[in-house]
PDB file of C-alpha atoms in Angstrom:
ATOM      1  CA  UNK A   1       6.419  -7.834 -15.765  1.00  0.00           C
ATOM      2  CA  UNK A   2       9.940  -6.410 -15.035  1.00  0.00           C
ATOM      3  CA  UNK A   3       9.779  -3.943 -12.017  1.00  0.00           C
ATOM      4  CA  UNK A   4      10.729  -1.324 -14.276  1.00  0.00           C
ATOM      5  CA  UNK A   5       7.645  -1.872 -16.224  1.00  0.00           C
ATOM      6  CA  UNK A   6       5.756  -1.960 -13.217  1.00  0.00           C
ATOM      7  CA  UNK A   7       7.362   0.817 -11.416  1.00  0.00           C
ATOM      8  CA  UNK A   8       6.935   2.886 -14.873  1.00  0.00           C
ATOM      9  CA  UNK A   9       3.382   1.923 -14.459  1.00  0.00           C
ATOM     10  CA  UNK A  10       2.761   2.297 -10.783  1.00  0.00           C
ATOM     11  CA  UNK A  11       4.990   5.164 -10.425  1.00  0.00           C
ATOM     12  CA  UNK A  12       2.730   7.989 -12.232  1.00  0.00           C
ATOM     13  CA  UNK A  13      -0.406   6.955 -10.052  1.00  0.00           C
ATOM     14  CA  UNK A  14       1.810   7.144  -7.201  1.00  0.00           C
ATOM     15  CA  UNK A  15       2.241  10.794  -7.677  1.00  0.00           C
ATOM     16  CA  UNK A  16      -1.098  11.622  -9.308  1.00  0.00           C
ATOM     17  CA  UNK A  17      -2.955  10.257  -5.628  1.00  0.00           C
ATOM     18  CA  UNK A  18      -0.315  11.982  -3.455  1.00  0.00           C
ATOM     19  CA  UNK A  19      -0.856  15.000  -5.478  1.00  0.00           C
ATOM     20  CA  UNK A  20      -4.599  14.558  -5.179  1.00  0.00           C
ATOM     21  CA  UNK A  21      -4.324  14.317  -0.935  1.00  0.00           C
ATOM     22  CA  UNK A  22      -2.735  10.890  -1.063  1.00  0.00           C
ATOM     23  CA  UNK A  23      -0.989  10.033   2.267  1.00  0.00           C
ATOM     24  CA  UNK A  24       1.885   8.008   1.395  1.00  0.00           C
ATOM     25  CA  UNK A  25       4.976   9.072  -0.471  1.00  0.00           C
ATOM     26  CA  UNK A  26       4.930   7.834  -3.757  1.00  0.00           C
ATOM     27  CA  UNK A  27       8.506   6.386  -2.819  1.00  0.00           C
ATOM     28  CA  UNK A  28       7.074   4.128  -0.069  1.00  0.00           C
ATOM     29  CA  UNK A  29       3.588   3.739  -2.386  1.00  0.00           C
ATOM     30  CA  UNK A  30       5.665   1.921  -4.957  1.00  0.00           C
ATOM     31  CA  UNK A  31       7.629   0.000  -2.855  1.00  0.00           C
ATOM     32  CA  UNK A  32       4.862  -1.373  -0.651  1.00  0.00           C
ATOM     33  CA  UNK A  33       3.093  -2.235  -4.280  1.00  0.00           C
ATOM     34  CA  UNK A  34       6.445  -3.996  -5.426  1.00  0.00           C
ATOM     35  CA  UNK A  35       6.421  -5.780  -1.756  1.00  0.00           C
ATOM     36  CA  UNK A  36       2.756  -6.927  -1.766  1.00  0.00           C
ATOM     37  CA  UNK A  37       2.281  -8.119  -5.586  1.00  0.00           C
ATOM     38  CA  UNK A  38       5.958  -8.939  -6.071  1.00  0.00           C
ATOM     39  CA  UNK A  39       5.631  -6.577  -9.155  1.00  0.00           C
ATOM     40  CA  UNK A  40       3.057  -7.863 -10.601  1.00  0.00           C
ATOM     41  CA  UNK A  41      -0.078  -6.332 -11.388  1.00  0.00           C
ATOM     42  CA  UNK A  42      -3.354  -8.403 -10.260  1.00  0.00           C
ATOM     43  CA  UNK A  43      -6.214  -8.495 -12.148  1.00  0.00           C
ATOM     44  CA  UNK A  44      -8.364  -7.474  -9.798  1.00  0.00           C
ATOM     45  CA  UNK A  45      -5.803  -4.033  -9.183  1.00  0.00           C
ATOM     46  CA  UNK A  46      -5.331  -4.403  -5.585  1.00  0.00           C
ATOM     47  CA  UNK A  47      -1.794  -2.993  -5.421  1.00  0.00           C
ATOM     48  CA  UNK A  48      -1.528  -2.479  -1.355  1.00  0.00           C
ATOM     49  CA  UNK A  49      -2.511  -5.398   0.815  1.00  0.00           C
ATOM     50  CA  UNK A  50      -6.104  -4.343   1.444  1.00  0.00           C
ATOM     51  CA  UNK A  51      -8.272  -6.353   2.483  1.00  0.00           C
ATOM     52  CA  UNK A  52     -12.069  -6.618   2.767  1.00  0.00           C
ATOM     53  CA  UNK A  53     -12.157  -5.497   6.403  1.00  0.00           C
ATOM     54  CA  UNK A  54     -14.816  -3.824   7.317  1.00  0.00           C
ATOM     55  CA  UNK A  55     -16.765  -4.010   4.267  1.00  0.00           C
ATOM     56  CA  UNK A  56     -17.422  -0.667   3.801  1.00  0.00           C
ATOM     57  CA  UNK A  57     -17.383   0.694   0.567  1.00  0.00           C
ATOM     58  CA  UNK A  58     -15.943   4.269  -0.617  1.00  0.00           C
ATOM     59  CA  UNK A  59     -16.075   5.701  -3.551  1.00  0.00           C
ATOM     60  CA  UNK A  60     -13.016   3.842  -4.892  1.00  0.00           C
ATOM     61  CA  UNK A  61     -14.551   0.580  -4.046  1.00  0.00           C
ATOM     62  CA  UNK A  62     -18.021  -1.447  -4.483  1.00  0.00           C
ATOM     63  CA  UNK A  63     -17.775  -4.166  -2.365  1.00  0.00           C
ATOM     64  CA  UNK A  64     -16.276  -7.207  -4.756  1.00  0.00           C
ATOM     65  CA  UNK A  65     -13.796  -9.093  -3.301  1.00  0.00           C
ATOM     66  CA  UNK A  66     -11.584 -12.356  -4.015  1.00  0.00           C
ATOM     67  CA  UNK A  67     -10.440 -14.845  -2.296  1.00  0.00           C
ATOM     68  CA  UNK A  68      -6.416 -15.344  -1.837  1.00  0.00           C
ATOM     69  CA  UNK A  69      -3.737 -17.812   0.615  1.00  0.00           C
ATOM     70  CA  UNK A  70      -1.290 -15.238   2.453  1.00  0.00           C
ATOM     71  CA  UNK A  71       0.943 -15.515   5.366  1.00  0.00           C
ATOM     72  CA  UNK A  72       0.685 -13.733   8.712  1.00  0.00           C
ATOM     73  CA  UNK A  73       2.783 -12.934  11.954  1.00  0.00           C
ATOM     74  CA  UNK A  74       1.321 -13.363  14.982  1.00  0.00           C
ATOM     75  CA  UNK A  75       3.242 -13.295  19.048  1.00  0.00           C
ATOM     76  CA  UNK A  76       5.972 -13.899  16.959  1.00  0.00           C
ATOM     77  CA  UNK A  77       5.249 -17.043  14.530  1.00  0.00           C
ATOM     78  CA  UNK A  78       4.170 -16.959  10.986  1.00  0.00           C
ATOM     79  CA  UNK A  79       1.586 -18.903   9.898  1.00  0.00           C
ATOM     80  CA  UNK A  80       1.049 -19.729   6.091  1.00  0.00           C
ATOM     81  CA  UNK A  81      -2.011 -20.199   3.813  1.00  0.00           C
ATOM     82  CA  UNK A  82      -3.983 -18.224   5.571  1.00  0.00           C
ATOM     83  CA  UNK A  83      -7.073 -17.354   3.528  1.00  0.00           C
ATOM     84  CA  UNK A  84      -7.949 -14.049   3.075  1.00  0.00           C
ATOM     85  CA  UNK A  85     -10.577 -11.449   1.299  1.00  0.00           C
ATOM     86  CA  UNK A  86      -8.839  -8.274  -0.700  1.00  0.00           C
ATOM     87  CA  UNK A  87     -11.073  -5.823  -2.212  1.00  0.00           C
ATOM     88  CA  UNK A  88     -10.964  -5.672  -5.926  1.00  0.00           C
ATOM     89  CA  UNK A  89     -10.879  -2.362  -8.013  1.00  0.00           C
ATOM     90  CA  UNK A  90     -11.146  -1.184 -11.270  1.00  0.00           C
ATOM     91  CA  UNK A  91      -8.553   0.739 -11.301  1.00  0.00           C
ATOM     92  CA  UNK A  92      -4.571   0.604  -9.645  1.00  0.00           C
ATOM     93  CA  UNK A  93      -6.060   4.410  -8.726  1.00  0.00           C
ATOM     94  CA  UNK A  94      -8.789   2.930  -7.566  1.00  0.00           C
ATOM     95  CA  UNK A  95      -6.583   0.491  -5.327  1.00  0.00           C
ATOM     96  CA  UNK A  96      -3.782   3.116  -4.197  1.00  0.00           C
ATOM     97  CA  UNK A  97      -7.044   6.457  -3.269  1.00  0.00           C
ATOM     98  CA  UNK A  98      -8.951   3.512  -1.485  1.00  0.00           C
ATOM     99  CA  UNK A  99      -5.767   2.931   0.751  1.00  0.00           C
ATOM    100  CA  UNK A 100      -5.462   7.545   0.808  1.00  0.00           C
ATOM    101  CA  UNK A 101      -9.006   6.915   2.355  1.00  0.00           C
ATOM    102  CA  UNK A 102      -8.507   4.184   4.840  1.00  0.00           C
ATOM    103  CA  UNK A 103      -5.664   5.988   6.740  1.00  0.00           C
ATOM    104  CA  UNK A 104      -7.505   9.403   6.873  1.00  0.00           C
ATOM    105  CA  UNK A 105     -10.809   8.138   8.146  1.00  0.00           C
ATOM    106  CA  UNK A 106      -8.467   6.136  10.653  1.00  0.00           C
ATOM    107  CA  UNK A 107      -6.533   8.410  12.219  1.00  0.00           C
ATOM    108  CA  UNK A 108      -5.973   6.977  15.833  1.00  0.00           C
ATOM    109  CA  UNK A 109      -4.984   4.334  13.714  1.00  0.00           C
ATOM    110  CA  UNK A 110      -3.022   6.187  11.049  1.00  0.00           C
ATOM    111  CA  UNK A 111      -2.362   9.695  12.494  1.00  0.00           C
ATOM    112  CA  UNK A 112       1.871   8.347  12.690  1.00  0.00           C
ATOM    113  CA  UNK A 113       1.350   7.453   8.822  1.00  0.00           C
ATOM    114  CA  UNK A 114       0.014  10.646   7.625  1.00  0.00           C
ATOM    115  CA  UNK A 115       2.576  13.153   9.983  1.00  0.00           C
ATOM    116  CA  UNK A 116       5.791  11.462   8.952  1.00  0.00           C
ATOM    117  CA  UNK A 117       8.147  13.680   8.050  1.00  0.00           C
ATOM    118  CA  UNK A 118      10.434  11.603   5.704  1.00  0.00           C
ATOM    119  CA  UNK A 119       9.855   8.287   4.132  1.00  0.00           C
ATOM    120  CA  UNK A 120      11.798   5.957   6.105  1.00  0.00           C
ATOM    121  CA  UNK A 121       9.777   7.527   8.793  1.00  0.00           C
ATOM    122  CA  UNK A 122       6.482   6.532   7.167  1.00  0.00           C
ATOM    123  CA  UNK A 123       7.361   3.044   6.609  1.00  0.00           C
ATOM    124  CA  UNK A 124       7.877   2.597  10.279  1.00  0.00           C
ATOM    125  CA  UNK A 125       4.671   4.051  10.890  1.00  0.00           C
ATOM    126  CA  UNK A 126       3.579   1.819   8.700  1.00  0.00           C
ATOM    127  CA  UNK A 127       4.639  -1.086  10.695  1.00  0.00           C
ATOM    128  CA  UNK A 128       3.998   0.682  13.513  1.00  0.00           C
ATOM    129  CA  UNK A 129       0.189   1.472  12.945  1.00  0.00           C
ATOM    130  CA  UNK A 130      -0.022  -2.441  12.722  1.00  0.00           C
ATOM    131  CA  UNK A 131      -0.794  -2.263   8.854  1.00  0.00           C
ATOM    132  CA  UNK A 132       1.133  -5.730   8.070  1.00  0.00           C
ATOM    133  CA  UNK A 133       1.597  -8.452  10.163  1.00  0.00           C
ATOM    134  CA  UNK A 134       5.330  -9.147   8.942  1.00  0.00           C
ATOM    135  CA  UNK A 135       7.407  -7.758  11.730  1.00  0.00           C
ATOM    136  CA  UNK A 136      10.399  -6.845   8.588  1.00  0.00           C
ATOM    137  CA  UNK A 137       8.001  -5.058   6.770  1.00  0.00           C
ATOM    138  CA  UNK A 138       9.562  -1.238   7.281  1.00  0.00           C
ATOM    139  CA  UNK A 139      13.041  -2.468   6.745  1.00  0.00           C
ATOM    140  CA  UNK A 140      11.362  -4.406   3.264  1.00  0.00           C
ATOM    141  CA  UNK A 141       9.692  -0.996   2.584  1.00  0.00           C
ATOM    142  CA  UNK A 142      12.686   1.027   3.069  1.00  0.00           C
ATOM    143  CA  UNK A 143      15.327  -1.385   1.077  1.00  0.00           C
ATOM    144  CA  UNK A 144      12.872  -1.635  -2.126  1.00  0.00           C
ATOM    145  CA  UNK A 145      13.154   1.931  -1.763  1.00  0.00           C
ATOM    146  CA  UNK A 146      16.882   2.892  -1.447  1.00  0.00           C
ATOM    147  CA  UNK A 147      17.338   0.227  -3.768  1.00  0.00           C
ATOM    148  CA  UNK A 148      15.164   1.595  -6.725  1.00  0.00           C
ATOM    149  CA  UNK A 149      15.696   4.832  -5.827  1.00  0.00           C
ATOM    150  CA  UNK A 150      12.403   6.006  -5.953  1.00  0.00           C
ATOM    151  CA  UNK A 151      13.140   9.417  -4.050  1.00  0.00           C
ATOM    152  CA  UNK A 152      12.539  11.087  -6.992  1.00  0.00           C
ATOM    153  CA  UNK A 153       9.188  10.248  -7.437  1.00  0.00           C
ATOM    154  CA  UNK A 154       8.378  12.277  -4.071  1.00  0.00           C
ATOM    155  CA  UNK A 155       9.845  15.699  -5.706  1.00  0.00           C
ATOM    156  CA  UNK A 156       7.972  15.062  -8.788  1.00  0.00           C
ATOM    157  CA  UNK A 157       4.779  15.415  -6.537  1.00  0.00           C
ATOM    158  CA  UNK A 158       6.396  17.694  -3.910  1.00  0.00           C
ATOM    159  CA  UNK A 159       6.959  19.902  -7.122  1.00  0.00           C
ATOM    160  CA  UNK A 160       2.482  19.119  -8.314  1.00  0.00           C
ATOM    161  CA  UNK A 161       1.564  19.924  -4.921  1.00  0.00           C
TER     162      UNK A 161
END
């Protein structure tokens, strides 16, 4: 799938989720979904890299999961072929809305993400909160946002709110 095709599918959903009370700027959400999936929609619709975690079901996740290999960075050391359980969703919208619930229901950890006044600061807050172990996570998100010109979706969501 071309990145432009991916964005054409994901961007309207990211805007809708923001308008519906989501946390992430659409530009951050789009960049994150590109980074987490390589701009390909997996059959299990998890575009945000959201692992099973506590396993607590939500209105958007019914408990299904899939085991996949990933890489993580701990204490500055990269570990490849780490097996993890990822949430399986019925739709892209469920994936993005479930992630918003994660942030809203865990304010002590994600308040900086919720309060971030700009997309770049929100990307940095995601990394600082420990959402991902990649020490370059924020820089990668910001580079994707800037190269794609996704700020237009932030304006679209702002106008819709």
